[in-house]
Structure formats: structure tokens, C-alpha cells
Amino acid sequence: MSRRIATSWSKQLPQFLQTRAGTASRLPASATSSYHHLATTTATTTTTNALPQQQQRRLLSTSPRLSKKSGKANLSHARSDSAPPVNNAHTATPTDDAYDLSTMESQILRAMERLTHDLSELRAGGRFNPEHLEKLKVTLKPTGSALDGKETHPLGDLAQVIPKGRIITVVAGDEEYIKPLMSTIQASPYSLTPQPPKSDAPTTITVPIPPPTGESRKKALDAAKAAETTALQAVQNARAAHQKKLRTLEVEKKVRPDDVKKAKKLMDETAKKGQEEVKHIVDGARKVLESQ
């Protein structure tokens, strides 16, 4: 009797599945997946009942493993309820974009690097970075040429700069460079007075570092404050750019409100850390300038 029922049901099964398939085609995409899964499960169970008991055990022991594996794969790719399961784990979802602060962090990092560079070039008069001299542009008149034009070279290409205490020694590569080198150093914005070479060292220029004054110290501190303002504004601009992206995702309803709220919190924390780091760097530079 049971075999007769199973045989009869197996004949009607294709028609039943076809009817279910037609119904599933009218459902939304999300429901269609569940509907096909239900139809497949029904077909597997019905066919299993018509098989011998030993084969039924084998099929029933393997079917749950396949379903469980598929479920884990989907859960590992789904970032939130608003993001459906995806087949490609490398595809970023809108929720991923909301939490992605890499662009904001890189902009803050560039602001830190610029701030550090600007502060390193400041001095109150007690210290001097020899690289400032090496970067000065020296104008030379071509020799042994019919051209009346002039050539411009970095000072570091024409001479060697050697710092020692409060004295900087500039050793020219040729005696003909002495005059243009001295003119360039004297005309620089660093208030330096180069000393001409002595007879025993015809290619050596001595540059004393002037002691700090109240005016030079105040000028350096004002420049440090300006650099701090620029860096803080860069951090604020980075935050504003990320906030604009979050607002777009929120208006288009691509991300859940809870995720937007959490992403904004992370954004504010990152901006706050950047601002604190800027102030820490400037405070350290200010102490050095005031101690000179």
C-alpha cells in the first residue's frame, strides 16, 4: 500500500513542483529563494520516503550538513540586517562604506606631516636648521659662454654646509662661488651675516648664528600658532567630508539608522584624537621655542 502511494505521488510530483515554480515566479526576489528552498526540501523528503530505509538514513544524515554550510557562508558575508547575503566576500556594502574611515584618517595623517614639517623650520634664534641654507637659490653667471643669461642652483649643490654649535661653515666647491654664496646667505630671511673666507681657507665661509631676541621668539611662536590653526582646520575638513558621505547614505536609506549613529560616533572619536594630537605636537614645539 505504501509503495503504491509513493508511486502515485512520484508521478504527481513534477506537476506539483511546476505549480510551485509558477507561484514562486510571482513572488519578490527575497521570497523566491525561500520558496525554492521549501520546494526542494519537500521533493527530497518525499523521494526519501519511497527509498529503502538504509538509503533514507544516508540521505538524511547528509542533507542538514549542506543547509548548515550554506547558512554559515551567508552569515559570514552579511554585515547587518540592511545588507543582504552576498556571494562575493570582497564586495563592499553601503554599511562597509559608512564604517570605512581610511580616507579621513589619511587626510588627518597628511595634516600631521605638514604640521611637523612647518614646525621644524621654525626657530627663535637659538637654533638653526642647516637645510635652510642648502635650499637657498644661488644665481650664477655662466662662465666661458656667449650667453648673457644666468643660472640658478640650490646652495647645497655648490657648497657643503657643516653645522657646529652656533657656527655654520659653508665650504664652496670653487672660489668663484664665494661672492654669489655670500650674497645669497646675506639676503636670506634668516638674519644671517656671513664672514668672508680667510687666506688659509679661501673656499670657506663662516656663518655665525645670532642669539635669540624677544622679537624673533614672538615671531616663531606666532608662526607655530598659525600652523596649529591650519592643521586643526584640515582635521575638521576631513570630518566634514566623511559626515557628508554618511548623510548621503542616510538620506538614500542605504544604511540602517543604528549603523549611521555608530559610524558618526567613530567619526567624532577619530576627529577628536586628531585634534588632540595636533595640540600635543604644537605644545611640544612651543616649549622648545620658549626655551631658546
Short mmCIF file of C-alpha atoms in Angstrom, two decimals:
data_model
loop_
_atom_site.label_atom_id
_atom_site.label_comp_id
_atom_site.label_asym_id
_atom_site.label_seq_id
_atom_site.Cartn_x
_atom_site.Cartn_y
_atom_site.Cartn_z
CA MET A 1 0.00 0.00 0.00
CA SER A 2 2.75 2.45 0.97
CA ARG A 3 4.66 1.68 -2.22
CA ARG A 4 1.53 2.35 -4.28
CA ILE A 5 1.06 5.73 -2.61
CA ALA A 6 4.71 6.59 -3.13
CA THR A 7 4.49 5.63 -6.82
CA SER A 8 1.35 7.68 -7.30
CA TRP A 9 2.88 10.68 -5.53
CA SER A 10 6.10 10.43 -7.56
CA LYS A 11 4.01 10.69 -10.76
CA GLN A 12 2.23 13.79 -9.48
CA LEU A 13 5.40 15.40 -8.07
CA PRO A 14 6.63 17.06 -11.33
CA GLN A 15 3.24 18.72 -11.82
CA PHE A 16 3.23 19.87 -8.17
CA LEU A 17 6.73 21.37 -8.45
CA GLN A 18 5.79 23.06 -11.71
CA THR A 19 2.80 24.67 -9.99
CA ARG A 20 5.05 25.80 -7.13
CA ALA A 21 7.59 27.20 -9.61
CA GLY A 22 4.88 29.24 -11.29
CA THR A 23 3.80 30.60 -7.94
CA ALA A 24 7.37 31.40 -6.96
CA SER A 25 7.92 33.40 -10.15
CA ARG A 26 5.28 35.88 -8.97
CA LEU A 27 6.93 36.41 -5.58
CA PRO A 28 9.60 39.04 -4.73
CA ALA A 29 13.23 38.02 -5.22
CA SER A 30 13.83 37.58 -1.48
CA ALA A 31 10.80 35.33 -1.12
CA THR A 32 11.60 33.32 -4.26
CA SER A 33 14.82 32.00 -2.72
CA SER A 34 12.97 30.73 0.35
CA TYR A 35 10.18 29.30 -1.79
CA HIS A 36 12.58 27.28 -3.97
CA HIS A 37 14.31 26.03 -0.83
CA LEU A 38 10.93 24.84 0.51
CA ALA A 39 10.08 23.10 -2.76
CA THR A 40 13.48 21.39 -2.87
CA THR A 41 13.15 20.24 0.73
CA THR A 42 9.65 18.83 0.04
CA ALA A 43 10.89 16.95 -3.02
CA THR A 44 13.84 15.50 -1.10
CA THR A 45 11.65 14.36 1.79
CA THR A 46 9.01 12.79 -0.49
CA THR A 47 11.54 10.96 -2.60
CA THR A 48 13.29 9.74 0.54
CA ASN A 49 10.09 8.10 1.80
CA ALA A 50 9.96 5.96 -1.33
CA LEU A 51 13.53 4.62 -0.83
CA PRO A 52 14.68 1.71 1.34
CA GLN A 53 15.34 2.51 4.99
CA GLN A 54 19.15 2.17 4.71
CA GLN A 55 19.33 4.76 1.91
CA GLN A 56 16.99 7.04 3.85
CA ARG A 57 19.48 7.20 6.74
CA ARG A 58 22.29 8.08 4.36
CA LEU A 59 20.36 10.93 2.72
CA LEU A 60 19.00 12.33 5.97
CA SER A 61 22.47 12.33 7.50
CA THR A 62 23.93 14.46 4.71
CA SER A 63 21.14 16.95 3.92
CA PRO A 64 21.38 19.02 7.15
CA ARG A 65 25.16 19.49 6.64
CA LEU A 66 24.62 21.11 3.26
CA SER A 67 21.99 23.51 4.58
CA LYS A 68 24.10 24.42 7.61
CA LYS A 69 27.17 25.14 5.49
CA SER A 70 25.19 27.41 3.17
CA GLY A 71 23.77 29.30 6.13
CA LYS A 72 27.21 29.94 7.64
CA ALA A 73 28.53 31.26 4.35
CA ASN A 74 25.70 33.75 4.08
CA LEU A 75 26.00 34.88 7.70
CA SER A 76 29.74 35.47 7.32
CA HIS A 77 29.13 37.86 4.42
CA ALA A 78 26.13 39.73 5.84
CA ARG A 79 27.28 42.83 7.73
CA SER A 80 23.87 43.93 9.02
CA ASP A 81 20.17 43.36 8.57
CA SER A 82 20.11 46.06 5.91
CA ALA A 83 22.74 44.26 3.81
CA PRO A 84 21.50 41.01 2.20
CA PRO A 85 23.79 37.97 1.94
CA VAL A 86 26.27 38.29 -0.88
CA ASN A 87 28.17 35.72 -2.87
CA ASN A 88 31.34 37.81 -3.23
CA ALA A 89 33.01 38.44 0.14
CA HIS A 90 35.19 41.21 -1.38
CA THR A 91 32.26 43.40 -2.44
CA ALA A 92 31.85 46.36 -0.08
CA THR A 93 28.34 47.14 1.11
CA PRO A 94 26.99 50.62 1.92
CA THR A 95 27.36 49.69 5.59
CA ASP A 96 31.05 48.97 4.97
CA ASP A 97 31.42 52.42 3.40
CA ALA A 98 29.80 54.03 6.43
CA TYR A 99 32.33 52.48 8.80
CA ASP A 100 35.32 52.96 6.45
CA LEU A 101 37.38 55.83 7.92
CA SER A 102 40.55 55.18 5.89
CA THR A 103 40.16 58.32 3.74
CA MET A 104 39.51 60.51 6.77
CA GLU A 105 42.46 59.03 8.65
CA SER A 106 44.83 59.52 5.70
CA GLN A 107 43.80 63.18 5.42
CA ILE A 108 44.47 63.71 9.13
CA LEU A 109 47.84 61.98 8.79
CA ARG A 110 48.85 64.31 5.95
CA ALA A 111 47.87 67.28 8.12
CA MET A 112 50.15 65.95 10.89
CA GLU A 113 53.06 65.54 8.49
CA ARG A 114 52.62 69.07 7.15
CA LEU A 115 52.40 70.46 10.69
CA THR A 116 55.57 68.66 11.78
CA HIS A 117 57.42 69.93 8.71
CA ASP A 118 56.32 73.53 9.26
CA LEU A 119 57.27 73.47 12.94
CA SER A 120 60.69 72.00 12.17
CA GLU A 121 61.53 75.09 10.11
CA LEU A 122 60.78 77.49 12.95
CA ARG A 123 63.41 78.86 15.28
CA ALA A 124 63.56 81.57 17.91
CA GLY A 125 67.16 82.37 17.01
CA GLY A 126 68.96 79.89 19.25
CA ARG A 127 68.89 77.01 16.79
CA PHE A 128 69.11 76.86 13.06
CA ASN A 129 68.41 74.06 10.63
CA PRO A 130 71.29 73.85 8.10
CA GLU A 131 68.85 72.54 5.50
CA HIS A 132 67.50 76.09 5.22
CA LEU A 133 70.83 77.20 3.78
CA GLU A 134 71.07 74.21 1.45
CA LYS A 135 67.68 75.09 -0.09
CA LEU A 136 68.57 78.71 -0.85
CA LYS A 137 68.75 79.53 -4.57
CA VAL A 138 72.11 80.88 -5.73
CA THR A 139 72.31 82.79 -9.00
CA LEU A 140 75.47 82.26 -11.06
CA LYS A 141 76.57 83.95 -14.24
CA PRO A 142 77.74 81.38 -16.79
CA THR A 143 81.46 81.49 -17.49
CA GLY A 144 83.09 80.63 -20.79
CA SER A 145 79.78 81.04 -22.61
CA ALA A 146 78.48 83.55 -25.11
CA LEU A 147 75.10 83.60 -23.39
CA ASP A 148 74.23 86.58 -21.20
CA GLY A 149 71.70 84.61 -19.13
CA LYS A 150 72.09 83.44 -15.53
CA GLU A 151 71.87 80.05 -13.90
CA THR A 152 70.18 79.25 -10.59
CA HIS A 153 71.30 76.36 -8.38
CA PRO A 154 70.49 75.20 -4.84
CA LEU A 155 73.21 76.25 -2.41
CA GLY A 156 73.65 72.61 -1.41
CA ASP A 157 74.78 71.81 -4.98
CA LEU A 158 77.53 74.44 -4.88
CA ALA A 159 78.83 74.10 -1.33
CA GLN A 160 78.93 71.82 1.70
CA VAL A 161 77.09 73.06 4.81
CA ILE A 162 78.63 71.95 8.14
CA PRO A 163 76.91 72.95 11.41
CA LYS A 164 78.92 73.08 14.64
CA GLY A 165 77.41 74.67 17.71
CA ARG A 166 76.44 78.25 16.97
CA ILE A 167 78.62 78.36 13.86
CA ILE A 168 77.78 77.08 10.38
CA THR A 169 80.64 76.53 7.95
CA VAL A 170 79.93 76.74 4.22
CA VAL A 171 82.67 75.17 2.07
CA ALA A 172 82.33 76.22 -1.57
CA GLY A 173 83.19 73.84 -4.38
CA ASP A 174 85.06 76.62 -6.22
CA GLU A 175 86.43 80.04 -5.30
CA GLU A 176 84.28 81.70 -7.95
CA TYR A 177 81.19 80.67 -5.95
CA ILE A 178 82.22 82.67 -2.86
CA LYS A 179 80.71 86.02 -3.85
CA PRO A 180 77.29 84.73 -5.00
CA LEU A 181 77.12 82.41 -1.98
CA MET A 182 77.73 85.25 0.47
CA SER A 183 75.21 87.48 -1.31
CA THR A 184 72.56 84.77 -1.17
CA ILE A 185 73.11 84.00 2.53
CA GLN A 186 73.06 87.67 3.49
CA ALA A 187 69.84 88.29 1.52
CA SER A 188 68.05 85.31 3.10
CA PRO A 189 65.17 85.89 5.57
CA TYR A 190 67.16 84.30 8.42
CA SER A 191 69.05 87.44 9.53
CA LEU A 192 72.46 85.87 8.92
CA THR A 193 75.77 87.70 8.46
CA PRO A 194 78.31 85.52 6.60
CA GLN A 195 82.01 86.11 7.21
CA PRO A 196 84.35 86.12 4.16
CA PRO A 197 86.99 83.38 3.79
CA LYS A 198 90.41 83.73 5.37
CA SER A 199 93.65 83.41 3.44
CA ASP A 200 94.36 79.93 4.80
CA ALA A 201 90.88 78.70 3.78
CA PRO A 202 89.89 80.55 0.57
CA THR A 203 86.74 78.47 -0.04
CA THR A 204 85.31 78.50 3.49
CA ILE A 205 82.56 80.91 4.60
CA THR A 206 81.76 81.20 8.32
CA VAL A 207 78.14 81.95 9.30
CA PRO A 208 77.54 82.80 12.99
CA ILE A 209 74.07 82.03 14.36
CA PRO A 210 72.65 85.17 16.02
CA PRO A 211 71.33 84.85 19.58
CA PRO A 212 67.57 84.80 20.07
CA THR A 213 65.71 88.03 20.68
CA GLY A 214 62.25 88.75 22.02
CA GLU A 215 61.10 89.71 18.57
CA SER A 216 62.40 86.55 16.87
CA ARG A 217 60.91 84.37 19.60
CA LYS A 218 57.49 86.01 19.29
CA LYS A 219 57.61 85.64 15.52
CA ALA A 220 58.35 81.93 15.81
CA LEU A 221 55.55 81.40 18.36
CA ASP A 222 53.06 83.21 16.12
CA ALA A 223 54.09 81.00 13.21
CA ALA A 224 53.58 77.90 15.38
CA LYS A 225 50.08 79.11 16.28
CA ALA A 226 49.26 79.64 12.61
CA ALA A 227 50.49 76.13 11.78
CA GLU A 228 48.28 74.73 14.55
CA THR A 229 45.22 76.53 13.18
CA THR A 230 45.89 75.16 9.69
CA ALA A 231 46.25 71.59 10.97
CA LEU A 232 43.07 71.78 13.08
CA GLN A 233 41.16 73.07 10.07
CA ALA A 234 42.45 70.15 7.99
CA VAL A 235 41.16 67.70 10.62
CA GLN A 236 37.79 69.45 10.61
CA ASN A 237 37.63 69.29 6.81
CA ALA A 238 38.34 65.55 6.88
CA ARG A 239 35.49 65.06 9.37
CA ALA A 240 33.11 67.17 7.27
CA ALA A 241 33.84 65.10 4.15
CA HIS A 242 33.05 61.83 5.95
CA GLN A 243 29.93 63.32 7.54
CA LYS A 244 28.69 64.31 4.09
CA LYS A 245 29.09 60.72 2.91
CA LEU A 246 27.16 59.43 5.92
CA ARG A 247 24.39 61.94 5.28
CA THR A 248 24.05 60.75 1.69
CA LEU A 249 23.80 57.10 2.79
CA GLU A 250 21.23 58.08 5.41
CA VAL A 251 19.02 60.07 3.03
CA GLU A 252 19.10 57.31 0.42
CA LYS A 253 18.26 54.79 3.18
CA LYS A 254 21.12 52.51 2.19
CA VAL A 255 22.24 52.06 5.80
CA ARG A 256 20.25 51.40 8.96
CA PRO A 257 19.83 54.37 11.34
CA ASP A 258 21.66 52.44 14.08
CA ASP A 259 24.67 51.92 11.81
CA VAL A 260 24.69 55.61 10.85
CA LYS A 261 24.66 56.55 14.52
CA LYS A 262 27.56 54.21 15.33
CA ALA A 263 29.55 55.39 12.29
CA LYS A 264 29.10 59.03 13.36
CA LYS A 265 30.38 58.17 16.83
CA LEU A 266 33.52 56.57 15.37
CA MET A 267 33.97 59.60 13.11
CA ASP A 268 33.80 62.01 16.04
CA GLU A 269 36.24 59.92 18.08
CA THR A 270 38.73 59.88 15.19
CA ALA A 271 38.46 63.64 14.71
CA LYS A 272 38.89 64.25 18.44
CA LYS A 273 42.05 62.14 18.55
CA GLY A 274 43.43 64.05 15.56
CA GLN A 275 42.78 67.41 17.21
CA GLU A 276 44.39 66.27 20.45
CA GLU A 277 47.47 65.06 18.57
CA VAL A 278 47.78 68.41 16.79
CA LYS A 279 47.70 70.28 20.10
CA HIS A 280 50.22 67.86 21.60
CA ILE A 281 52.69 68.41 18.74
CA VAL A 282 52.33 72.19 18.86
CA ASP A 283 52.71 72.31 22.66
CA GLY A 284 55.99 70.41 22.37
CA ALA A 285 57.29 72.78 19.69
CA ARG A 286 56.16 75.82 21.70
CA LYS A 287 58.13 74.67 24.75
CA VAL A 288 61.26 74.28 22.63
CA LEU A 289 60.87 77.75 21.12
CA GLU A 290 60.28 79.38 24.50
CA SER A 291 63.36 77.71 26.00
CA GLN A 292 65.73 79.09 23.36
#
